[in-house]
PDB file of C-alpha atoms in Angstrom:
ATOM      1  CA  UNK A   1      19.155  -6.862  19.524  1.00  0.00           C
ATOM      2  CA  UNK A   2      20.716  -4.002  20.713  1.00  0.00           C
ATOM      3  CA  UNK A   3      18.464  -1.128  22.333  1.00  0.00           C
ATOM      4  CA  UNK A   4      19.437   1.456  20.352  1.00  0.00           C
ATOM      5  CA  UNK A   5      18.229  -0.764  17.349  1.00  0.00           C
ATOM      6  CA  UNK A   6      15.145  -1.149  18.686  1.00  0.00           C
ATOM      7  CA  UNK A   7      14.128   2.376  19.966  1.00  0.00           C
ATOM      8  CA  UNK A   8      15.605   4.006  16.085  1.00  0.00           C
ATOM      9  CA  UNK A   9      12.808   1.460  14.828  1.00  0.00           C
ATOM     10  CA  UNK A  10      10.072   2.531  16.887  1.00  0.00           C
ATOM     11  CA  UNK A  11      11.375   6.222  16.354  1.00  0.00           C
ATOM     12  CA  UNK A  12      11.709   6.042  12.649  1.00  0.00           C
ATOM     13  CA  UNK A  13       8.793   4.149  11.469  1.00  0.00           C
ATOM     14  CA  UNK A  14       6.639   6.298  13.408  1.00  0.00           C
ATOM     15  CA  UNK A  15       7.993   9.500  11.967  1.00  0.00           C
ATOM     16  CA  UNK A  16       7.586   7.833   8.618  1.00  0.00           C
ATOM     17  CA  UNK A  17       4.005   7.023   9.126  1.00  0.00           C
ATOM     18  CA  UNK A  18       3.267  10.929  10.943  1.00  0.00           C
ATOM     19  CA  UNK A  19       5.591  12.096   7.351  1.00  0.00           C
ATOM     20  CA  UNK A  20       3.347   9.988   5.116  1.00  0.00           C
ATOM     21  CA  UNK A  21      -0.012  10.772   6.603  1.00  0.00           C
ATOM     22  CA  UNK A  22       0.304  14.182   7.790  1.00  0.00           C
ATOM     23  CA  UNK A  23       2.497  16.419   5.476  1.00  0.00           C
ATOM     24  CA  UNK A  24       1.920  14.679   2.389  1.00  0.00           C
ATOM     25  CA  UNK A  25      -0.762  12.973   0.576  1.00  0.00           C
ATOM     26  CA  UNK A  26       1.414   9.569  -0.467  1.00  0.00           C
ATOM     27  CA  UNK A  27      -0.781   7.845   2.509  1.00  0.00           C
ATOM     28  CA  UNK A  28      -3.038   7.535  -0.383  1.00  0.00           C
ATOM     29  CA  UNK A  29      -1.062   5.097  -2.332  1.00  0.00           C
ATOM     30  CA  UNK A  30      -1.772   2.479   0.540  1.00  0.00           C
ATOM     31  CA  UNK A  31      -4.966   3.107   2.140  1.00  0.00           C
ATOM     32  CA  UNK A  32      -8.417   5.128   1.826  1.00  0.00           C
ATOM     33  CA  UNK A  33      -8.834   8.424   3.335  1.00  0.00           C
ATOM     34  CA  UNK A  34     -10.436   7.709   6.066  1.00  0.00           C
ATOM     35  CA  UNK A  35      -7.770   5.573   7.101  1.00  0.00           C
ATOM     36  CA  UNK A  36      -6.086   8.770   8.009  1.00  0.00           C
ATOM     37  CA  UNK A  37      -6.343   9.546  11.789  1.00  0.00           C
ATOM     38  CA  UNK A  38      -5.855   6.095  12.218  1.00  0.00           C
ATOM     39  CA  UNK A  39      -2.291   6.607  10.825  1.00  0.00           C
ATOM     40  CA  UNK A  40      -1.349   9.833  12.747  1.00  0.00           C
ATOM     41  CA  UNK A  41      -2.374   7.815  16.185  1.00  0.00           C
ATOM     42  CA  UNK A  42      -0.618   5.210  14.847  1.00  0.00           C
ATOM     43  CA  UNK A  43       2.639   7.178  14.310  1.00  0.00           C
ATOM     44  CA  UNK A  44       2.537   9.189  17.335  1.00  0.00           C
ATOM     45  CA  UNK A  45       2.431   6.225  19.082  1.00  0.00           C
ATOM     46  CA  UNK A  46       5.553   4.606  18.193  1.00  0.00           C
ATOM     47  CA  UNK A  47       7.428   7.475  18.888  1.00  0.00           C
ATOM     48  CA  UNK A  48       6.171   7.499  22.331  1.00  0.00           C
ATOM     49  CA  UNK A  49       6.984   3.671  22.621  1.00  0.00           C
ATOM     50  CA  UNK A  50      10.245   4.961  20.871  1.00  0.00           C
ATOM     51  CA  UNK A  51      11.589   7.527  23.437  1.00  0.00           C
ATOM     52  CA  UNK A  52       9.986   5.649  26.649  1.00  0.00           C
ATOM     53  CA  UNK A  53      12.649   2.686  25.453  1.00  0.00           C
ATOM     54  CA  UNK A  54      15.110   5.346  25.353  1.00  0.00           C
ATOM     55  CA  UNK A  55      14.662   6.196  29.265  1.00  0.00           C
ATOM     56  CA  UNK A  56      14.101   3.534  30.498  1.00  0.00           C
ATOM     57  CA  UNK A  57      16.376   1.622  32.811  1.00  0.00           C
ATOM     58  CA  UNK A  58      18.469  -0.468  31.390  1.00  0.00           C
ATOM     59  CA  UNK A  59      18.767  -4.224  31.774  1.00  0.00           C
ATOM     60  CA  UNK A  60      20.029  -5.527  34.742  1.00  0.00           C
ATOM     61  CA  UNK A  61      22.835  -7.593  32.722  1.00  0.00           C
ATOM     62  CA  UNK A  62      24.483  -4.161  31.421  1.00  0.00           C
ATOM     63  CA  UNK A  63      24.749  -3.321  35.593  1.00  0.00           C
ATOM     64  CA  UNK A  64      25.746  -7.361  36.145  1.00  0.00           C
ATOM     65  CA  UNK A  65      29.666  -5.796  36.687  1.00  0.00           C
ATOM     66  CA  UNK A  66      28.952  -3.326  39.111  1.00  0.00           C
ATOM     67  CA  UNK A  67      27.296  -5.495  41.032  1.00  0.00           C
ATOM     68  CA  UNK A  68      28.761  -6.478  44.898  1.00  0.00           C
ATOM     69  CA  UNK A  69      31.683  -8.748  44.193  1.00  0.00           C
ATOM     70  CA  UNK A  70      30.886 -10.841  46.945  1.00  0.00           C
ATOM     71  CA  UNK A  71      27.111 -11.145  45.488  1.00  0.00           C
ATOM     72  CA  UNK A  72      27.940 -11.629  42.533  1.00  0.00           C
ATOM     73  CA  UNK A  73      30.459 -14.618  43.550  1.00  0.00           C
ATOM     74  CA  UNK A  74      27.794 -16.351  45.557  1.00  0.00           C
ATOM     75  CA  UNK A  75      24.775 -15.692  42.776  1.00  0.00           C
ATOM     76  CA  UNK A  76      27.277 -17.347  40.243  1.00  0.00           C
ATOM     77  CA  UNK A  77      28.489 -20.560  42.730  1.00  0.00           C
ATOM     78  CA  UNK A  78      24.464 -21.267  42.682  1.00  0.00           C
ATOM     79  CA  UNK A  79      24.361 -21.820  38.942  1.00  0.00           C
ATOM     80  CA  UNK A  80      28.190 -22.928  38.188  1.00  0.00           C
ATOM     81  CA  UNK A  81      28.021 -26.602  37.586  1.00  0.00           C
ATOM     82  CA  UNK A  82      31.917 -26.104  38.605  1.00  0.00           C
ATOM     83  CA  UNK A  83      31.009 -24.736  42.167  1.00  0.00           C
ATOM     84  CA  UNK A  84      31.976 -27.544  44.072  1.00  0.00           C
ATOM     85  CA  UNK A  85      35.279 -27.594  43.110  1.00  0.00           C
ATOM     86  CA  UNK A  86      35.547 -28.713  39.666  1.00  0.00           C
ATOM     87  CA  UNK A  87      37.165 -26.617  37.330  1.00  0.00           C
ATOM     88  CA  UNK A  88      35.462 -26.435  34.517  1.00  0.00           C
ATOM     89  CA  UNK A  89      38.039 -27.594  32.527  1.00  0.00           C
ATOM     90  CA  UNK A  90      38.241 -31.108  30.423  1.00  0.00           C
ATOM     91  CA  UNK A  91      41.609 -32.709  29.914  1.00  0.00           C
ATOM     92  CA  UNK A  92      41.716 -30.866  26.538  1.00  0.00           C
ATOM     93  CA  UNK A  93      41.468 -27.354  27.915  1.00  0.00           C
ATOM     94  CA  UNK A  94      37.832 -27.091  26.697  1.00  0.00           C
ATOM     95  CA  UNK A  95      35.315 -25.806  28.894  1.00  0.00           C
ATOM     96  CA  UNK A  96      31.993 -27.520  30.317  1.00  0.00           C
ATOM     97  CA  UNK A  97      29.385 -26.246  28.237  1.00  0.00           C
ATOM     98  CA  UNK A  98      25.211 -26.261  29.746  1.00  0.00           C
ATOM     99  CA  UNK A  99      24.013 -27.296  25.761  1.00  0.00           C
ATOM    100  CA  UNK A 100      23.906 -23.270  24.907  1.00  0.00           C
ATOM    101  CA  UNK A 101      27.655 -22.185  22.542  1.00  0.00           C
ATOM    102  CA  UNK A 102      29.897 -19.894  24.054  1.00  0.00           C
ATOM    103  CA  UNK A 103      31.469 -18.618  21.320  1.00  0.00           C
ATOM    104  CA  UNK A 104      28.687 -16.548  20.012  1.00  0.00           C
ATOM    105  CA  UNK A 105      28.009 -13.294  20.666  1.00  0.00           C
ATOM    106  CA  UNK A 106      24.831 -12.334  21.857  1.00  0.00           C
ATOM    107  CA  UNK A 107      25.156  -8.699  22.190  1.00  0.00           C
ATOM    108  CA  UNK A 108      25.185  -8.201  18.623  1.00  0.00           C
ATOM    109  CA  UNK A 109      22.508  -7.147  15.865  1.00  0.00           C
ATOM    110  CA  UNK A 110      21.826 -10.093  13.688  1.00  0.00           C
ATOM    111  CA  UNK A 111      22.845  -8.595  10.254  1.00  0.00           C
ATOM    112  CA  UNK A 112      19.553  -9.427   8.851  1.00  0.00           C
ATOM    113  CA  UNK A 113      17.838  -7.069  11.238  1.00  0.00           C
ATOM    114  CA  UNK A 114      19.107  -4.409  10.061  1.00  0.00           C
ATOM    115  CA  UNK A 115      16.768  -5.268   7.121  1.00  0.00           C
ATOM    116  CA  UNK A 116      13.645  -4.206   8.971  1.00  0.00           C
ATOM    117  CA  UNK A 117      15.152  -0.357   8.497  1.00  0.00           C
ATOM    118  CA  UNK A 118      15.102  -0.251   4.464  1.00  0.00           C
ATOM    119  CA  UNK A 119      10.647   0.123   4.611  1.00  0.00           C
ATOM    120  CA  UNK A 120      10.868   2.033   7.188  1.00  0.00           C
ATOM    121  CA  UNK A 121      12.876   4.566   5.751  1.00  0.00           C
ATOM    122  CA  UNK A 122      11.394   4.267   2.299  1.00  0.00           C
ATOM    123  CA  UNK A 123       8.165   5.952   4.204  1.00  0.00           C
ATOM    124  CA  UNK A 124      10.834   8.602   4.990  1.00  0.00           C
ATOM    125  CA  UNK A 125      12.276   9.283   1.825  1.00  0.00           C
ATOM    126  CA  UNK A 126      10.940   7.332  -1.067  1.00  0.00           C
ATOM    127  CA  UNK A 127       6.945   5.942  -0.961  1.00  0.00           C
ATOM    128  CA  UNK A 128       6.372   3.686  -3.334  1.00  0.00           C
ATOM    129  CA  UNK A 129       4.244   4.638  -6.356  1.00  0.00           C
ATOM    130  CA  UNK A 130       0.402   3.726  -6.867  1.00  0.00           C
ATOM    131  CA  UNK A 131      -0.929   0.911  -8.215  1.00  0.00           C
ATOM    132  CA  UNK A 132      -1.480   1.751 -12.120  1.00  0.00           C
ATOM    133  CA  UNK A 133      -1.306  -0.158 -15.481  1.00  0.00           C
ATOM    134  CA  UNK A 134       1.217  -3.220 -14.365  1.00  0.00           C
ATOM    135  CA  UNK A 135      -1.767  -4.382 -11.955  1.00  0.00           C
ATOM    136  CA  UNK A 136      -4.793  -3.478 -13.484  1.00  0.00           C
ATOM    137  CA  UNK A 137      -3.215  -5.419 -16.888  1.00  0.00           C
ATOM    138  CA  UNK A 138      -2.932  -8.596 -14.839  1.00  0.00           C
ATOM    139  CA  UNK A 139      -6.589  -8.723 -13.945  1.00  0.00           C
ATOM    140  CA  UNK A 140     -10.472  -8.636 -15.414  1.00  0.00           C
ATOM    141  CA  UNK A 141     -12.215  -5.820 -14.197  1.00  0.00           C
ATOM    142  CA  UNK A 142     -14.554  -5.627 -11.214  1.00  0.00           C
ATOM    143  CA  UNK A 143     -17.894  -6.750 -11.389  1.00  0.00           C
ATOM    144  CA  UNK A 144     -20.553  -4.015 -11.175  1.00  0.00           C
ATOM    145  CA  UNK A 145     -23.127  -4.375  -8.696  1.00  0.00           C
ATOM    146  CA  UNK A 146     -26.627  -5.134 -10.179  1.00  0.00           C
ATOM    147  CA  UNK A 147     -28.965  -1.999 -10.121  1.00  0.00           C
ATOM    148  CA  UNK A 148     -32.069  -3.231  -8.791  1.00  0.00           C
ATOM    149  CA  UNK A 149     -34.270   0.108  -9.158  1.00  0.00           C
ATOM    150  CA  UNK A 150     -34.886   1.916 -12.210  1.00  0.00           C
ATOM    151  CA  UNK A 151     -32.003   4.232 -13.333  1.00  0.00           C
ATOM    152  CA  UNK A 152     -32.493   8.161 -12.815  1.00  0.00           C
ATOM    153  CA  UNK A 153     -33.053   9.850 -16.307  1.00  0.00           C
ATOM    154  CA  UNK A 154     -29.887  11.813 -17.260  1.00  0.00           C
ATOM    155  CA  UNK A 155     -29.359  15.220 -17.399  1.00  0.00           C
ATOM    156  CA  UNK A 156     -29.158  17.069 -20.939  1.00  0.00           C
ATOM    157  CA  UNK A 157     -25.706  18.213 -20.708  1.00  0.00           C
ATOM    158  CA  UNK A 158     -23.091  17.420 -23.503  1.00  0.00           C
ATOM    159  CA  UNK A 159     -20.726  15.612 -23.681  1.00  0.00           C
ATOM    160  CA  UNK A 160     -22.181  13.930 -20.254  1.00  0.00           C
ATOM    161  CA  UNK A 161     -19.405  13.501 -16.868  1.00  0.00           C
ATOM    162  CA  UNK A 162     -19.968  10.373 -16.097  1.00  0.00           C
ATOM    163  CA  UNK A 163     -18.111   7.537 -13.757  1.00  0.00           C
ATOM    164  CA  UNK A 164     -16.709   3.924 -15.485  1.00  0.00           C
ATOM    165  CA  UNK A 165     -18.733   2.618 -12.969  1.00  0.00           C
ATOM    166  CA  UNK A 166     -22.206   4.419 -13.967  1.00  0.00           C
ATOM    167  CA  UNK A 167     -21.035   3.911 -17.573  1.00  0.00           C
ATOM    168  CA  UNK A 168     -20.550  -0.086 -17.204  1.00  0.00           C
ATOM    169  CA  UNK A 169     -23.820   0.097 -15.035  1.00  0.00           C
ATOM    170  CA  UNK A 170     -25.573   2.105 -18.015  1.00  0.00           C
ATOM    171  CA  UNK A 171     -24.554   0.330 -20.858  1.00  0.00           C
ATOM    172  CA  UNK A 172     -25.111  -3.702 -19.291  1.00  0.00           C
ATOM    173  CA  UNK A 173     -28.427  -2.584 -17.218  1.00  0.00           C
ATOM    174  CA  UNK A 174     -30.283   0.459 -18.463  1.00  0.00           C
ATOM    175  CA  UNK A 175     -33.544  -1.018 -20.129  1.00  0.00           C
ATOM    176  CA  UNK A 176     -34.221   2.218 -21.393  1.00  0.00           C
ATOM    177  CA  UNK A 177     -31.059   2.617 -23.605  1.00  0.00           C
ATOM    178  CA  UNK A 178     -30.182   6.066 -22.244  1.00  0.00           C
ATOM    179  CA  UNK A 179     -26.660   6.076 -23.364  1.00  0.00           C
ATOM    180  CA  UNK A 180     -27.396   5.130 -27.136  1.00  0.00           C
ATOM    181  CA  UNK A 181     -25.839   8.453 -29.262  1.00  0.00           C
ATOM    182  CA  UNK A 182     -24.776  10.205 -25.896  1.00  0.00           C
ATOM    183  CA  UNK A 183     -21.674  11.622 -25.924  1.00  0.00           C
ATOM    184  CA  UNK A 184     -20.063  10.916 -22.547  1.00  0.00           C
ATOM    185  CA  UNK A 185     -16.743  11.816 -20.907  1.00  0.00           C
ATOM    186  CA  UNK A 186     -15.088   9.820 -18.289  1.00  0.00           C
ATOM    187  CA  UNK A 187     -11.752  10.161 -16.717  1.00  0.00           C
ATOM    188  CA  UNK A 188      -8.567   6.964 -15.365  1.00  0.00           C
ATOM    189  CA  UNK A 189      -5.365   6.050 -16.773  1.00  0.00           C
ATOM    190  CA  UNK A 190      -4.668   3.862 -19.964  1.00  0.00           C
ATOM    191  CA  UNK A 191      -3.865   0.292 -19.531  1.00  0.00           C
ATOM    192  CA  UNK A 192      -3.110  -2.111 -22.276  1.00  0.00           C
ATOM    193  CA  UNK A 193      -5.536  -4.295 -23.738  1.00  0.00           C
ATOM    194  CA  UNK A 194      -4.666  -7.683 -24.439  1.00  0.00           C
ATOM    195  CA  UNK A 195      -2.247  -8.903 -27.387  1.00  0.00           C
ATOM    196  CA  UNK A 196      -3.859  -8.661 -30.387  1.00  0.00           C
ATOM    197  CA  UNK A 197      -7.096  -6.649 -29.041  1.00  0.00           C
ATOM    198  CA  UNK A 198      -8.495  -3.720 -30.699  1.00  0.00           C
ATOM    199  CA  UNK A 199      -8.358  -0.502 -28.606  1.00  0.00           C
ATOM    200  CA  UNK A 200      -7.114   0.088 -25.271  1.00  0.00           C
ATOM    201  CA  UNK A 201      -8.174   0.640 -21.724  1.00  0.00           C
ATOM    202  CA  UNK A 202      -9.657   3.582 -19.870  1.00  0.00           C
ATOM    203  CA  UNK A 203      -9.514   2.357 -16.322  1.00  0.00           C
ATOM    204  CA  UNK A 204      -9.608   3.076 -12.741  1.00  0.00           C
ATOM    205  CA  UNK A 205      -8.417   1.462  -9.545  1.00  0.00           C
ATOM    206  CA  UNK A 206     -10.576   1.585  -6.783  1.00  0.00           C
ATOM    207  CA  UNK A 207      -9.997   0.082  -2.824  1.00  0.00           C
ATOM    208  CA  UNK A 208     -12.502  -0.975  -0.259  1.00  0.00           C
ATOM    209  CA  UNK A 209      -9.708  -0.410   2.564  1.00  0.00           C
ATOM    210  CA  UNK A 210      -6.466  -0.232   1.800  1.00  0.00           C
ATOM    211  CA  UNK A 211      -4.315  -1.475  -2.080  1.00  0.00           C
ATOM    212  CA  UNK A 212      -4.218  -4.810  -0.784  1.00  0.00           C
ATOM    213  CA  UNK A 213      -8.026  -5.238  -1.547  1.00  0.00           C
ATOM    214  CA  UNK A 214      -7.755  -3.023  -4.796  1.00  0.00           C
ATOM    215  CA  UNK A 215      -9.771  -3.696  -7.972  1.00  0.00           C
ATOM    216  CA  UNK A 216     -10.357  -2.013 -11.499  1.00  0.00           C
ATOM    217  CA  UNK A 217     -13.004  -1.196 -13.359  1.00  0.00           C
ATOM    218  CA  UNK A 218     -12.491  -0.851 -17.541  1.00  0.00           C
ATOM    219  CA  UNK A 219     -13.675   0.577 -20.278  1.00  0.00           C
ATOM    220  CA  UNK A 220     -12.443  -0.590 -23.871  1.00  0.00           C
ATOM    221  CA  UNK A 221     -11.427   2.635 -25.843  1.00  0.00           C
ATOM    222  CA  UNK A 222     -10.807   2.668 -29.499  1.00  0.00           C
ATOM    223  CA  UNK A 223     -10.643   5.055 -32.822  1.00  0.00           C
ATOM    224  CA  UNK A 224      -7.901   6.742 -31.264  1.00  0.00           C
ATOM    225  CA  UNK A 225      -4.060   5.635 -30.916  1.00  0.00           C
ATOM    226  CA  UNK A 226      -2.973   4.802 -27.184  1.00  0.00           C
ATOM    227  CA  UNK A 227      -1.217   7.477 -24.761  1.00  0.00           C
ATOM    228  CA  UNK A 228       1.426   5.853 -22.727  1.00  0.00           C
ATOM    229  CA  UNK A 229       0.246   3.247 -20.018  1.00  0.00           C
ATOM    230  CA  UNK A 230      -0.070   5.149 -16.944  1.00  0.00           C
ATOM    231  CA  UNK A 231      -1.110   8.165 -18.528  1.00  0.00           C
ATOM    232  CA  UNK A 232      -4.009  10.044 -16.601  1.00  0.00           C
ATOM    233  CA  UNK A 233      -6.571  11.357 -19.574  1.00  0.00           C
ATOM    234  CA  UNK A 234      -9.925  12.543 -19.936  1.00  0.00           C
ATOM    235  CA  UNK A 235     -12.147  10.197 -23.040  1.00  0.00           C
ATOM    236  CA  UNK A 236     -15.121  11.703 -24.720  1.00  0.00           C
ATOM    237  CA  UNK A 237     -17.311   9.213 -27.228  1.00  0.00           C
ATOM    238  CA  UNK A 238     -20.346   7.441 -27.663  1.00  0.00           C
ATOM    239  CA  UNK A 239     -20.617   3.654 -26.818  1.00  0.00           C
ATOM    240  CA  UNK A 240     -20.275   1.854 -29.687  1.00  0.00           C
ATOM    241  CA  UNK A 241     -19.710  -1.526 -29.139  1.00  0.00           C
ATOM    242  CA  UNK A 242     -20.996  -5.574 -29.945  1.00  0.00           C
ATOM    243  CA  UNK A 243     -23.753  -6.777 -28.413  1.00  0.00           C
ATOM    244  CA  UNK A 244     -27.318  -5.278 -26.837  1.00  0.00           C
ATOM    245  CA  UNK A 245     -27.082  -2.220 -25.323  1.00  0.00           C
ATOM    246  CA  UNK A 246     -28.998  -2.594 -21.391  1.00  0.00           C
ATOM    247  CA  UNK A 247     -28.129  -6.195 -21.926  1.00  0.00           C
ATOM    248  CA  UNK A 248     -25.120  -8.516 -20.012  1.00  0.00           C
ATOM    249  CA  UNK A 249     -24.336  -9.106 -23.296  1.00  0.00           C
ATOM    250  CA  UNK A 250     -23.122  -4.956 -23.980  1.00  0.00           C
ATOM    251  CA  UNK A 251     -19.482  -4.941 -24.168  1.00  0.00           C
ATOM    252  CA  UNK A 252     -18.307  -1.767 -22.058  1.00  0.00           C
ATOM    253  CA  UNK A 253     -16.870   0.129 -25.093  1.00  0.00           C
ATOM    254  CA  UNK A 254     -16.033   3.573 -26.029  1.00  0.00           C
ATOM    255  CA  UNK A 255     -15.047   5.019 -29.474  1.00  0.00           C
ATOM    256  CA  UNK A 256     -13.558   7.860 -28.836  1.00  0.00           C
ATOM    257  CA  UNK A 257     -13.229  11.200 -30.584  1.00  0.00           C
ATOM    258  CA  UNK A 258     -11.504  12.967 -28.261  1.00  0.00           C
ATOM    259  CA  UNK A 259      -8.528  12.428 -25.719  1.00  0.00           C
ATOM    260  CA  UNK A 260      -7.048  15.149 -23.160  1.00  0.00           C
ATOM    261  CA  UNK A 261      -4.725  14.498 -20.608  1.00  0.00           C
ATOM    262  CA  UNK A 262      -5.144  15.473 -16.996  1.00  0.00           C
ATOM    263  CA  UNK A 263      -3.803  16.099 -14.024  1.00  0.00           C
ATOM    264  CA  UNK A 264      -3.167  12.579 -11.534  1.00  0.00           C
ATOM    265  CA  UNK A 265      -5.498  13.420  -9.196  1.00  0.00           C
ATOM    266  CA  UNK A 266      -4.258  12.784  -5.312  1.00  0.00           C
ATOM    267  CA  UNK A 267      -6.606  10.234  -4.306  1.00  0.00           C
ATOM    268  CA  UNK A 268      -6.870   8.071  -7.307  1.00  0.00           C
ATOM    269  CA  UNK A 269      -8.328   4.890  -5.242  1.00  0.00           C
ATOM    270  CA  UNK A 270     -11.886   5.773  -6.061  1.00  0.00           C
ATOM    271  CA  UNK A 271     -13.709   6.091  -9.407  1.00  0.00           C
ATOM    272  CA  UNK A 272     -14.312   9.755  -9.461  1.00  0.00           C
ATOM    273  CA  UNK A 273     -16.351  12.094 -12.341  1.00  0.00           C
ATOM    274  CA  UNK A 274     -14.076  13.828 -14.998  1.00  0.00           C
ATOM    275  CA  UNK A 275     -11.268  15.953 -13.669  1.00  0.00           C
ATOM    276  CA  UNK A 276     -10.679  19.217 -15.408  1.00  0.00           C
ATOM    277  CA  UNK A 277      -7.571  19.902 -17.813  1.00  0.00           C
ATOM    278  CA  UNK A 278      -4.588  20.561 -17.185  1.00  0.00           C
TER     279      UNK A 278
END
């Protein structure tokens, strides 16, 4: 691969990382917030490597034509199979090879190599969107952790702001039945339920490190029409589902009495408390 292509890939990749991690919050579509310093360091390193490669001395092959004629001839004679009188041609005028094809221009950049620029340029000009309803609708909800200790008493606030994870744990593990009859409010995006199932899902996608290990937390919402998929909303309602509240048989569902659109958070890969309306 030619030097200018190598330099271009290194510098553009570094600038792309710096652009997404320093000047925008687009990096949050791919990794957790704590990974930002590593992205910045990686971007600076790639740019530095590109600059170093650009200023490095050209390979010896690029100066072969400027070498001393006598030395070049002697060096060539040392490895040519026809140096001792062989003309290097067969009877039909074709050159003897050394086992390698001489009809190829090895200095040319393979066409497929140019495809390497596509993901690099996307970091600068078009960052892929964050994971949403398409991903969530194709995987089951994440199993929540088992609460070993007793649950803390809930505040008297009504409606009670709560995360989808806490709501799920309270519904299926809280033996005190603290959610019975309590109005709650949660934030997430809309994802469709399975075909034939009544309602739709309020969903959050959470990551441990990056988008590759993403999993979803879902609460089935019933009683109101579903907004457009991937719309971020606050949902207010009460638990009312099948099974016994406080046990694993309880359905993680909500009978909604209000749905309000909200602004998508910049860091959408975490199960946070409800957002303000916007």
